[in-house]
CSV table of C-alpha atoms in Angstrom, one decimal:
chain,number,residue,atom,x,y,z
A,1,MET,CA,14.3,4.3,-17.3
A,2,ASN,CA,16.0,6.6,-14.9
A,3,LEU,CA,14.3,6.4,-11.6
A,4,LYS,CA,14.0,9.6,-9.5
A,5,GLN,CA,15.3,9.6,-5.9
A,6,THR,CA,14.2,11.6,-3.0
A,7,PRO,CA,16.8,13.7,-1.1
A,8,LEU,CA,16.6,11.0,1.7
A,9,TYR,CA,17.6,8.1,-0.6
A,10,GLU,CA,21.0,7.7,1.1
A,11,GLU,CA,19.4,7.7,4.5
A,12,HIS,CA,17.2,4.9,3.5
A,13,GLN,CA,20.1,2.9,2.2
A,14,LYS,CA,21.9,3.3,5.5
A,15,LEU,CA,18.8,2.1,7.3
A,16,GLY,CA,18.8,-1.1,5.2
A,17,ALA,CA,15.8,-0.3,3.0
A,18,THR,CA,14.8,-2.4,0.0
A,19,PHE,CA,13.5,-0.2,-2.9
A,20,VAL,CA,10.8,-0.4,-5.4
A,21,ASN,CA,9.8,1.6,-8.5
A,22,PHE,CA,6.8,3.6,-7.5
A,23,ALA,CA,5.4,6.0,-10.2
A,24,GLY,CA,8.9,6.5,-11.5
A,25,TRP,CA,10.5,7.0,-8.1
A,26,GLU,CA,12.9,4.6,-6.4
A,27,MET,CA,11.2,4.4,-3.0
A,28,PRO,CA,11.8,2.3,0.1
A,29,ILE,CA,9.2,-0.5,0.2
A,30,GLN,CA,10.4,-1.9,3.5
A,31,TYR,CA,13.2,-1.7,6.1
A,32,LYS,CA,12.7,-4.6,8.6
A,33,GLY,CA,9.5,-6.1,7.2
A,34,ILE,CA,6.0,-4.9,6.4
A,35,VAL,CA,4.1,-6.5,9.3
A,36,GLU,CA,6.6,-5.3,11.9
A,37,GLU,CA,6.5,-1.7,10.4
A,38,HIS,CA,2.7,-1.8,10.2
A,39,LEU,CA,2.4,-2.7,13.9
A,40,LYS,CA,5.0,-0.1,14.9
A,41,VAL,CA,2.8,2.6,13.4
A,42,ARG,CA,-0.4,1.3,15.1
A,43,SER,CA,1.3,0.9,18.5
A,44,ALA,CA,3.9,3.7,18.7
A,45,VAL,CA,5.2,5.8,15.8
A,46,GLY,CA,6.8,5.6,12.4
A,47,LEU,CA,8.5,7.9,9.9
A,48,PHE,CA,7.7,7.9,6.2
A,49,ASP,CA,9.5,9.6,3.3
A,50,VAL,CA,6.7,10.5,0.9
A,51,SER,CA,8.7,13.2,-0.9
A,52,HIS,CA,7.5,11.8,-4.2
A,53,MET,CA,4.1,13.5,-3.7
A,54,GLY,CA,3.4,16.6,-5.8
A,55,GLU,CA,2.7,20.1,-4.5
A,56,ILE,CA,1.0,22.6,-6.7
A,57,GLU,CA,0.3,26.1,-5.5
A,58,ILE,CA,-2.6,28.3,-6.8
A,59,HIS,CA,-2.1,32.0,-6.4
A,60,GLY,CA,-3.9,35.2,-7.3
A,61,ALA,CA,-7.2,37.1,-6.9
A,62,GLY,CA,-9.0,34.3,-8.8
A,63,ALA,CA,-7.5,31.5,-6.8
A,64,SER,CA,-10.5,30.8,-4.6
A,65,ASP,CA,-13.0,30.6,-7.5
A,66,PHE,CA,-10.5,28.5,-9.5
A,67,CYS,CA,-10.1,25.9,-6.7
A,68,GLN,CA,-13.9,25.8,-6.3
A,69,LYS,CA,-14.3,25.1,-10.0
A,70,VAL,CA,-11.7,22.4,-10.4
A,71,THR,CA,-12.6,20.3,-7.3
A,72,CYS,CA,-15.8,18.5,-6.2
A,73,ASN,CA,-15.8,19.4,-2.5
A,74,ASP,CA,-16.8,22.8,-1.2
A,75,ILE,CA,-13.8,25.0,-1.0
A,76,THR,CA,-15.7,27.8,0.8
A,77,LYS,CA,-15.8,25.5,3.8
A,78,LEU,CA,-12.0,26.0,4.1
A,79,LYS,CA,-10.5,28.7,6.3
A,80,PRO,CA,-6.8,29.8,6.3
A,81,GLY,CA,-4.8,27.0,8.1
A,82,LYS,CA,-7.3,24.3,7.2
A,83,VAL,CA,-6.9,21.3,4.9
A,84,GLN,CA,-9.6,19.6,2.8
A,85,TYR,CA,-9.7,16.2,1.1
A,86,THR,CA,-11.2,16.5,-2.4
A,87,ALA,CA,-10.8,15.4,-6.0
A,88,ILE,CA,-10.1,16.9,-9.4
A,89,LEU,CA,-12.6,15.6,-12.0
A,90,ASN,CA,-12.9,15.6,-15.8
A,91,GLU,CA,-16.1,16.6,-17.5
A,92,ASP,CA,-17.4,13.1,-17.3
A,93,GLY,CA,-17.0,13.1,-13.5
A,94,GLY,CA,-14.0,10.7,-13.7
A,95,MET,CA,-11.2,11.4,-11.3
A,96,ILE,CA,-8.1,13.1,-12.6
A,97,ASP,CA,-6.7,12.7,-9.0
A,98,ASP,CA,-7.7,12.7,-5.4
A,99,CYS,CA,-5.9,15.3,-3.4
A,100,THR,CA,-5.7,17.5,-0.3
A,101,VAL,CA,-6.1,21.3,-0.6
A,102,TYR,CA,-4.3,23.6,1.9
A,103,MET,CA,-5.7,27.1,2.3
A,104,PHE,CA,-3.0,29.7,3.3
A,105,HIS,CA,-5.2,32.7,2.6
A,106,PRO,CA,-8.0,33.4,0.0
A,107,GLU,CA,-5.4,34.0,-2.7
A,108,HIS,CA,-3.0,31.2,-1.9
A,109,PHE,CA,-3.9,27.5,-1.9
A,110,MET,CA,-1.8,24.3,-2.3
A,111,PHE,CA,-2.9,21.0,-3.9
A,112,VAL,CA,-1.0,17.9,-2.7
A,113,ILE,CA,-1.3,15.3,-5.4
A,114,ASN,CA,-0.2,11.8,-6.3
A,115,ALA,CA,3.3,11.4,-7.9
A,116,SER,CA,1.8,9.3,-10.6
A,117,ARG,CA,-0.7,11.9,-11.6
A,118,LYS,CA,1.4,15.1,-11.6
A,119,GLU,CA,1.6,15.6,-15.3
A,120,ASN,CA,-2.1,14.9,-15.8
A,121,VAL,CA,-3.1,17.2,-13.0
A,122,LEU,CA,-0.9,20.0,-14.1
A,123,ASN,CA,-2.1,19.8,-17.7
A,124,TRP,CA,-5.7,19.7,-16.7
A,125,LEU,CA,-5.3,22.7,-14.4
A,126,TYR,CA,-3.5,24.7,-17.1
A,127,MET,CA,-6.4,23.9,-19.5
A,128,GLN,CA,-8.8,25.4,-17.1
A,129,GLN,CA,-6.6,28.3,-16.0
A,130,VAL,CA,-8.2,31.8,-16.2
A,131,ASP,CA,-7.0,35.4,-15.6
A,132,GLN,CA,-5.8,36.3,-12.1
A,133,VAL,CA,-4.8,32.7,-11.4
A,134,GLU,CA,-1.2,31.5,-11.2
A,135,ILE,CA,-0.3,27.9,-11.1
A,136,ARG,CA,3.1,27.0,-9.6
A,137,ASP,CA,4.5,23.5,-9.5
A,138,ARG,CA,6.5,23.4,-6.2
A,139,SER,CA,7.1,19.6,-6.2
A,140,GLN,CA,10.9,20.1,-6.6
A,141,ASP,CA,11.1,22.5,-3.7
A,142,TYR,CA,9.4,20.4,-1.0
A,143,ALA,CA,10.3,17.1,0.6
A,144,LEU,CA,7.5,15.4,2.6
A,145,ILE,CA,8.0,13.4,5.8
A,146,ALA,CA,5.0,11.8,7.5
A,147,VAL,CA,5.2,11.1,11.3
A,148,GLN,CA,2.4,8.7,12.1
A,149,GLY,CA,1.3,6.8,15.2
A,150,PRO,CA,-0.2,7.4,18.7
A,151,GLU,CA,3.2,8.8,19.9
A,152,SER,CA,3.7,11.2,17.0
A,153,SER,CA,2.5,14.5,18.7
A,154,ASN,CA,5.2,14.5,21.3
A,155,ILE,CA,7.9,14.1,18.8
A,156,VAL,CA,6.6,16.8,16.5
A,157,SER,CA,6.1,19.1,19.4
A,158,ASP,CA,9.8,18.6,20.3
A,159,LEU,CA,10.9,19.2,16.7
A,160,ILE,CA,9.2,22.6,16.4
A,161,ALA,CA,9.6,23.5,20.1
A,162,ARG,CA,5.9,24.3,20.3
A,163,ASP,CA,2.8,22.3,21.5
A,164,VAL,CA,1.2,20.8,18.5
A,165,GLN,CA,-2.1,20.4,20.3
A,166,THR,CA,-2.9,23.8,18.8
A,167,ILE,CA,-3.0,22.1,15.4
A,168,THR,CA,-6.1,19.9,15.2
A,169,TYR,CA,-7.1,17.2,12.7
A,170,TYR,CA,-6.9,18.6,9.1
A,171,GLU,CA,-5.2,21.8,10.2
A,172,PHE,CA,-1.7,23.1,9.5
A,173,GLN,CA,0.7,25.7,10.7
A,174,VAL,CA,3.9,27.2,9.2
A,175,CYS,CA,6.7,26.7,11.7
A,176,ASN,CA,10.4,27.4,11.8
A,177,VAL,CA,13.1,24.7,12.0
A,178,PHE,CA,16.8,25.0,11.1
A,179,ASP,CA,16.0,28.6,10.1
A,180,GLN,CA,13.6,27.5,7.4
A,181,ALA,CA,9.8,27.5,7.2
A,182,ILE,CA,8.2,24.1,7.2
A,183,ILE,CA,4.5,23.3,6.9
A,184,VAL,CA,3.2,21.0,9.8
A,185,SER,CA,-0.1,19.5,8.9
A,186,ARG,CA,-2.1,17.2,11.1
A,187,THR,CA,-3.1,14.8,8.4
A,188,GLY,CA,-2.0,11.3,7.2
A,189,TYR,CA,-2.8,8.1,5.3
A,190,THR,CA,-2.6,5.6,8.2
A,191,GLY,CA,-5.7,6.3,10.4
A,192,GLU,CA,-3.3,7.1,13.3
A,193,ASP,CA,-2.8,10.5,14.9
A,194,GLY,CA,-0.1,12.0,12.9
A,195,PHE,CA,1.5,14.7,10.9
A,196,GLU,CA,2.7,15.4,7.3
A,197,ILE,CA,5.5,17.9,7.2
A,198,TYR,CA,6.5,19.8,4.1
A,199,ILE,CA,10.2,20.6,4.2
A,200,PRO,CA,12.6,22.6,2.0
A,201,ILE,CA,15.0,20.2,0.3
A,202,SER,CA,18.0,21.9,1.9
A,203,ILE,CA,17.1,20.9,5.5
A,204,VAL,CA,15.2,17.6,5.0
A,205,LYS,CA,18.1,15.4,6.0
A,206,ASN,CA,18.5,17.3,9.2
A,207,VAL,CA,14.8,17.1,9.9
A,208,TRP,CA,14.7,13.3,9.2
A,209,LYS,CA,17.7,12.7,11.5
A,210,ALA,CA,16.3,14.9,14.2
A,211,LEU,CA,12.9,13.1,14.1
A,212,LEU,CA,14.6,9.7,14.4
A,213,GLU,CA,16.6,10.9,17.4
A,214,LEU,CA,13.7,12.7,19.1
A,215,GLY,CA,11.5,9.5,18.6
A,216,GLN,CA,14.1,7.1,19.8
A,217,SER,CA,12.7,6.8,23.3
A,218,LYS,CA,9.3,6.1,21.8
A,219,GLY,CA,10.7,3.4,19.5
A,220,ILE,CA,10.3,5.3,16.3
A,221,ALA,CA,11.2,3.4,13.1
A,222,PRO,CA,11.3,4.2,9.4
A,223,ILE,CA,8.3,2.8,7.5
A,224,GLY,CA,8.3,1.8,3.8
A,225,LEU,CA,5.5,2.0,1.2
A,226,GLY,CA,4.6,-1.7,1.9
A,227,ALA,CA,3.3,-0.9,5.3
A,228,ARG,CA,1.9,2.5,4.1
A,229,ASP,CA,-0.4,0.4,1.8
A,230,THR,CA,-1.5,-2.1,4.5
A,231,LEU,CA,-2.1,0.8,6.9
A,232,ARG,CA,-4.2,2.8,4.5
A,233,LEU,CA,-6.2,-0.3,3.4
A,234,GLU,CA,-7.1,-1.2,7.0
A,235,MET,CA,-8.6,2.3,7.1
A,236,GLY,CA,-10.5,1.8,3.8
A,237,TYR,CA,-8.6,4.8,2.3
A,238,ARG,CA,-8.7,4.7,-1.5
A,239,LEU,CA,-5.6,4.6,-3.6
A,240,TYR,CA,-5.4,6.3,-6.9
A,241,GLY,CA,-4.7,3.8,-9.7
A,242,ASN,CA,-6.3,0.9,-7.7
A,243,ASP,CA,-9.6,2.1,-6.4
A,244,MET,CA,-9.9,5.3,-8.5
A,245,SER,CA,-9.2,6.2,-12.1
A,246,GLU,CA,-10.2,8.7,-14.8
A,247,LYS,CA,-13.0,6.2,-15.5
A,248,THR,CA,-14.3,6.2,-11.8
A,249,THR,CA,-16.3,9.0,-10.4
A,250,PRO,CA,-16.0,9.8,-6.7
A,251,LEU,CA,-19.5,8.4,-6.2
A,252,GLU,CA,-18.4,5.1,-7.6
A,253,ALA,CA,-15.2,5.2,-5.5
A,254,GLY,CA,-17.4,5.4,-2.4
A,255,LEU,CA,-16.4,9.0,-1.8
A,256,SER,CA,-19.8,10.7,-2.0
A,257,TRP,CA,-18.8,12.6,1.2
A,258,ILE,CA,-16.3,14.7,-0.7
A,259,VAL,CA,-18.9,15.6,-3.4
A,260,ASP,CA,-21.0,18.7,-2.8
A,261,LEU,CA,-23.5,19.1,-5.7
A,262,HIS,CA,-25.1,22.2,-4.0
A,263,LYS,CA,-22.0,24.3,-4.0
A,264,GLY,CA,-22.6,25.5,-7.6
A,265,SER,CA,-21.1,24.6,-10.9
A,266,PHE,CA,-17.8,22.7,-11.0
A,267,THR,CA,-16.0,20.5,-13.6
A,268,GLY,CA,-17.8,17.2,-13.6
A,269,HIS,CA,-20.9,18.5,-11.8
A,270,HIS,CA,-23.5,17.5,-14.5
A,271,ALA,CA,-22.1,14.0,-14.9
A,272,LEU,CA,-22.2,13.4,-11.1
A,273,LYS,CA,-25.8,14.7,-10.9
A,274,ASP,CA,-26.9,12.4,-13.7
A,275,GLN,CA,-25.2,9.4,-12.1
A,276,LEU,CA,-26.8,10.2,-8.7
A,277,GLU,CA,-30.3,10.4,-10.3
A,278,LYS,CA,-29.9,7.0,-11.9
A,279,SER,CA,-28.4,5.7,-8.7
A,280,ASP,CA,-27.7,2.3,-10.4
A,281,PHE,CA,-23.9,2.1,-10.4
A,282,ALA,CA,-21.1,-0.1,-9.0
A,283,LYS,CA,-19.4,1.2,-5.9
A,284,VAL,CA,-16.2,0.6,-4.1
A,285,ARG,CA,-17.0,-1.3,-0.8
A,286,GLY,CA,-15.1,-3.1,1.9
A,287,LEU,CA,-14.8,-6.9,2.1
A,288,VAL,CA,-13.5,-9.0,4.9
A,289,PHE,CA,-12.5,-12.6,4.2
A,290,LEU,CA,-14.3,-15.2,6.4
A,291,GLU,CA,-11.8,-17.9,5.4
A,292,LYS,CA,-8.0,-18.0,5.2
A,293,GLY,CA,-6.9,-16.4,2.0
A,294,ILE,CA,-5.7,-13.0,0.7
A,295,PRO,CA,-7.6,-11.0,-1.9
A,296,ARG,CA,-5.5,-9.2,-4.6
A,297,PRO,CA,-6.4,-6.5,-7.2
A,298,GLY,CA,-8.3,-8.0,-10.2
A,299,TYR,CA,-9.8,-11.0,-8.4
A,300,GLU,CA,-13.5,-11.3,-9.4
A,301,VAL,CA,-16.4,-11.0,-6.9
A,302,PHE,CA,-19.5,-13.1,-7.2
A,303,GLU,CA,-22.9,-13.0,-5.5
A,304,ASN,CA,-25.3,-15.9,-6.0
A,305,ASP,CA,-23.0,-17.2,-8.8
A,306,GLU,CA,-23.3,-13.9,-10.7
A,307,LYS,CA,-20.2,-11.8,-11.2
A,308,ILE,CA,-20.8,-8.4,-9.5
A,309,GLY,CA,-17.3,-6.8,-9.8
A,310,PHE,CA,-13.7,-7.1,-8.9
A,311,VAL,CA,-11.2,-6.4,-6.1
A,312,THR,CA,-9.4,-3.0,-6.5
A,313,SER,CA,-7.2,-3.3,-3.5
A,314,GLY,CA,-6.5,-6.3,-1.3
A,315,THR,CA,-4.1,-7.4,1.3
A,316,TYR,CA,-3.5,-9.3,4.5
A,317,SER,CA,-4.5,-7.1,7.4
A,318,PRO,CA,-1.7,-7.3,10.1
A,319,THR,CA,-4.1,-6.0,12.7
A,320,LEU,CA,-7.1,-8.3,12.0
A,321,LYS,CA,-4.9,-11.2,10.7
A,322,LYS,CA,-7.4,-11.7,7.8
A,323,GLY,CA,-7.7,-10.9,4.2
A,324,ILE,CA,-9.3,-7.5,3.5
A,325,ALA,CA,-10.2,-5.8,0.3
A,326,LEU,CA,-11.8,-2.8,-1.4
A,327,ALA,CA,-13.9,-4.1,-4.3
A,328,HIS,CA,-15.7,-2.3,-7.1
A,329,ILE,CA,-19.1,-4.2,-7.0
A,330,LYS,CA,-22.6,-3.7,-8.2
A,331,THR,CA,-25.0,-5.0,-5.6
A,332,LYS,CA,-28.0,-3.8,-3.6
A,333,SER,CA,-26.8,-6.0,-0.7
A,334,LYS,CA,-26.4,-4.4,2.7
A,335,ILE,CA,-23.4,-4.5,5.0
A,336,GLY,CA,-23.1,-8.0,6.5
A,337,SER,CA,-24.1,-9.8,3.2
A,338,ILE,CA,-21.9,-12.6,2.0
A,339,VAL,CA,-20.2,-12.6,-1.4
A,340,GLN,CA,-17.5,-14.8,-2.9
A,341,VAL,CA,-14.1,-13.9,-4.2
A,342,ASP,CA,-12.4,-16.0,-6.8
A,343,VAL,CA,-8.9,-16.5,-5.5
A,344,ARG,CA,-7.0,-18.2,-8.3
A,345,GLY,CA,-9.8,-20.6,-9.2
A,346,LYS,CA,-11.1,-21.2,-5.6
A,347,LYS,CA,-14.1,-19.3,-4.2
A,348,TYR,CA,-13.7,-17.8,-0.7
A,349,ASN,CA,-16.5,-16.3,1.3
A,350,ALA,CA,-16.2,-12.6,2.3
A,351,LYS,CA,-18.5,-10.3,4.1
A,352,ILE,CA,-19.4,-6.8,2.9
A,353,THR,CA,-18.2,-4.5,5.6
A,354,LYS,CA,-18.2,-0.9,6.5
A,355,THR,CA,-14.8,0.8,6.5
A,356,PRO,CA,-12.6,1.6,8.2
A,357,PHE,CA,-11.8,-2.1,8.9
A,358,VAL,CA,-10.0,-1.1,12.2
A,359,GLU,CA,-10.0,1.8,14.6
A,360,GLY,CA,-7.1,4.2,14.5
A,361,SER,CA,-5.9,6.7,17.0
A,362,VAL,CA,-6.6,9.7,14.8
A,363,LYS,CA,-8.2,12.6,16.7
A,364,LYS,CA,-11.0,13.9,14.6
B,1,MET,CA,22.8,-16.8,3.2
B,2,GLU,CA,22.3,-20.3,4.4
B,3,ILE,CA,22.4,-23.1,1.8
B,4,PRO,CA,22.6,-26.5,3.4
B,5,ASP,CA,24.9,-29.1,1.7
B,6,ASN,CA,22.5,-32.0,2.1
B,7,LEU,CA,19.7,-30.5,0.0
B,8,ARG,CA,19.0,-30.2,-3.7
B,9,TYR,CA,17.7,-26.9,-5.2
B,10,THR,CA,15.5,-25.6,-8.1
B,11,LYS,CA,15.8,-22.4,-10.1
B,12,GLU,CA,12.4,-21.4,-8.5
B,13,HIS,CA,14.1,-21.6,-5.1
B,14,GLU,CA,12.6,-24.8,-3.7
B,15,TRP,CA,14.7,-27.3,-1.8
B,16,VAL,CA,14.4,-31.0,-1.7
B,17,GLU,CA,15.6,-33.2,1.1
B,18,PHE,CA,15.8,-36.8,-0.2
B,19,ASP,CA,15.6,-39.8,2.2
B,20,PRO,CA,17.1,-42.6,0.1
B,21,LYS,CA,16.0,-45.3,2.5
B,22,ASN,CA,12.3,-44.6,2.3
B,23,LYS,CA,12.5,-42.9,-1.1
B,24,THR,CA,10.7,-39.9,0.3
B,25,ALA,CA,11.4,-36.2,-0.1
B,26,LYS,CA,10.6,-33.2,2.0
B,27,ILE,CA,10.1,-29.9,0.0
B,28,GLY,CA,10.3,-26.3,1.1
B,29,ILE,CA,11.5,-22.9,-0.1
B,30,THR,CA,14.9,-21.5,0.4
B,31,GLU,CA,16.2,-18.8,2.7
B,32,TYR,CA,16.7,-16.6,-0.4
B,33,ALA,CA,13.0,-17.2,-1.4
B,34,GLN,CA,11.6,-16.3,2.0
B,35,ASP,CA,13.8,-13.2,2.2
B,36,LYS,CA,12.7,-12.0,-1.2
B,37,LEU,CA,9.0,-12.7,-0.4
B,38,GLY,CA,9.1,-10.9,3.0
B,39,ASP,CA,6.6,-11.7,5.7
B,40,ILE,CA,4.7,-14.9,4.7
B,41,VAL,CA,1.1,-14.7,5.8
B,42,HIS,CA,-0.7,-17.5,4.0
B,43,ILE,CA,0.1,-20.7,2.2
B,44,ASP,CA,-2.0,-23.1,0.1
B,45,LEU,CA,-0.8,-26.7,0.0
B,46,PRO,CA,-2.1,-29.9,-1.6
B,47,GLU,CA,-4.0,-32.7,0.2
B,48,GLU,CA,-2.4,-35.9,1.3
B,49,GLY,CA,-2.7,-38.5,-1.6
B,50,ASP,CA,-2.6,-35.9,-4.4
B,51,THR,CA,-0.1,-36.8,-7.1
B,52,PHE,CA,2.1,-34.5,-9.1
B,53,ASN,CA,4.5,-34.5,-12.0
B,54,ALA,CA,7.7,-32.6,-11.7
B,55,HIS,CA,7.2,-28.8,-12.4
B,56,ASP,CA,3.5,-28.9,-11.6
B,57,THR,CA,2.1,-26.2,-9.4
B,58,PHE,CA,1.3,-27.7,-6.0
B,59,GLY,CA,0.4,-24.7,-4.0
B,60,SER,CA,1.1,-21.0,-3.4
B,61,VAL,CA,2.9,-18.9,-0.8
B,62,GLU,CA,1.7,-15.4,-0.1
B,63,SER,CA,3.5,-12.5,1.5
B,64,VAL,CA,1.8,-9.2,2.4
B,65,LYS,CA,3.0,-8.0,-1.0
B,66,ALA,CA,2.3,-10.8,-3.4
B,67,VAL,CA,1.4,-14.4,-4.2
B,68,SER,CA,3.8,-16.9,-5.7
B,69,ASP,CA,3.3,-20.4,-7.0
B,70,ILE,CA,5.3,-23.3,-5.7
B,71,TYR,CA,6.3,-26.1,-8.0
B,72,THR,CA,7.0,-29.7,-7.3
B,73,PRO,CA,10.7,-30.2,-8.2
B,74,ILE,CA,10.1,-34.0,-8.6
B,75,SER,CA,7.2,-36.3,-9.4
B,76,GLY,CA,5.4,-38.1,-6.6
B,77,LYS,CA,2.5,-38.6,-4.2
B,78,VAL,CA,1.9,-36.4,-1.2
B,79,LEU,CA,2.4,-38.5,2.0
B,80,GLU,CA,2.3,-35.7,4.5
B,81,VAL,CA,1.5,-31.9,4.7
B,82,ASN,CA,3.1,-29.8,7.3
B,83,GLU,CA,0.1,-28.6,9.4
B,84,THR,CA,2.4,-26.3,11.4
B,85,VAL,CA,3.1,-24.0,8.5
B,86,LEU,CA,-0.5,-24.0,7.4
B,87,ASP,CA,-1.5,-22.6,10.8
B,88,GLY,CA,1.6,-20.4,11.2
B,89,PRO,CA,3.1,-19.6,7.8
B,90,GLU,CA,5.6,-17.2,9.5
B,91,MET,CA,7.6,-20.4,10.4
B,92,ILE,CA,8.8,-20.4,6.8
B,93,ASN,CA,10.5,-17.1,7.4
B,94,GLU,CA,11.9,-18.2,10.7
B,95,ASP,CA,13.2,-21.6,9.8
B,96,PRO,CA,12.9,-22.3,6.0
B,97,TYR,CA,15.0,-25.5,5.9
B,98,SER,CA,13.7,-27.3,8.9
B,99,GLU,CA,10.5,-26.5,10.7
B,100,GLY,CA,9.3,-24.6,7.6
B,101,TRP,CA,9.1,-27.6,5.3
B,102,MET,CA,5.9,-27.8,3.3
B,103,VAL,CA,5.1,-31.3,2.0
B,104,MET,CA,6.6,-34.8,2.0
B,105,LEU,CA,6.3,-36.8,-1.2
B,106,SER,CA,6.9,-40.5,-2.0
B,107,VAL,CA,9.4,-40.1,-4.9
B,108,LYS,CA,8.3,-41.7,-8.2
B,109,ASP,CA,11.5,-41.5,-10.1
B,110,THR,CA,14.7,-40.9,-8.2
B,111,SER,CA,16.6,-40.1,-11.4
B,112,GLU,CA,14.8,-36.7,-11.5
B,113,LEU,CA,16.9,-35.7,-8.5
B,114,GLU,CA,19.9,-35.6,-10.8
B,115,SER,CA,18.5,-32.6,-12.7
B,116,LEU,CA,18.4,-30.5,-9.5
B,117,MET,CA,21.2,-28.3,-8.3
B,118,ASP,CA,23.4,-29.1,-5.5
B,119,ALA,CA,24.3,-26.5,-2.9
B,120,SER,CA,27.4,-25.1,-4.7
B,121,ALA,CA,25.5,-24.9,-8.0
B,122,TYR,CA,22.6,-23.1,-6.3
B,123,GLU,CA,25.0,-20.7,-4.6
B,124,ALA,CA,26.5,-19.9,-8.0
B,125,TYR,CA,23.0,-19.5,-9.4
B,126,LEU,CA,22.2,-17.0,-6.7
B,127,GLU,CA,25.3,-15.0,-7.4
B,128,GLU,CA,24.2,-14.7,-11.0
B,129,LEU,CA,20.9,-13.3,-9.9
B,130,GLU,CA,22.3,-10.7,-7.6
């Protein structure tokens, strides 16, 4: 299989990255080491190439209604310049993808979706397309760099020669850099204060190098997908393919806060309403290990010797120095209850915990 | 990449340091193995007194990314377990051939050592892999 490469591939090579196949893309998994990179983002600032993500624009007089129909969160809460976390569902309420939606104006939105889900999302949107709605796949036009960490705002301010404090959490602005328009969004997947910057391919190398240079005095470092995963998991952020699938509803994924059943009809609405009325379903919840050991996806979870589900994401938390997991479990037990995780034949005690597992610097 | 001459190696990237006088062997993983694994954050090792046949799984080593089994290169009984790496598994990254050893066995059958690679054979094996 031919792996796709981002326009920054050579920069990663020069920085000593090791690569991994991620959703058909040859992406840096680490440069210096996952733990070091993880702690760099928590304590200072890191730079991520996440250009594999997909961008799909929705245009036209029907754009607003269309976005409202194909997502489960309430799009009317968005204003121009604001971002919303939401999900695209099938008729059964299963998740086609989780995504963010950017509102430029009432006739122009942008969905940012997972690389692995691009074809499925596009096909599903085309199937629901109506008059006065235009769907444009812009994934080839945009590279995406994330600047994440408590020091990120100074660096991004320097890049765009403007104070980024005017952009608050889950807001974005279009700025000019190297004579091109870039989208600077105060969002991220790490729990730290940070930015995701959508950049035309032609200038992305310049922006990457400029950010590394501007961040030098703050100790900026490039960060691979390995640390991206441990950072997101410490925050309890769900990952599509692990914690979510076409067979999982957002309610089961523990994302009821992005479901608005009162906003009117949307794809998957009936299924979610039925599920909520029955209220008897397995949910993704946080687990912290009480013993030395590391949970991994697929490990089974037990309560009073009864199997109640399985781990969907698990890792070693570099901040807590403990095993942490998201697990899809069916239990009425409250936060603080003890369950057991079968780690390769040995049962380890773990505590059901609220997420996030750690506090980030993100300014909500 | 460091490959000490005095050790014997397996295709699974374990090393064996044999002490002919006491017929004991220290076992660990190679520089190559720790580099491929990345940051090692947890290991499972057997108890003192456990006995193993060659190629048995005797524990596991976990990096942030993944878990890998470790195999006994030779048959024997566990005399000692390195408590230092149980408490601080990062020692395996820092010093895989010395402070990062894992277990010491009393060797049951010294002829099994013959089937293991010497340093130059292991070096050639690594070149094949790359």
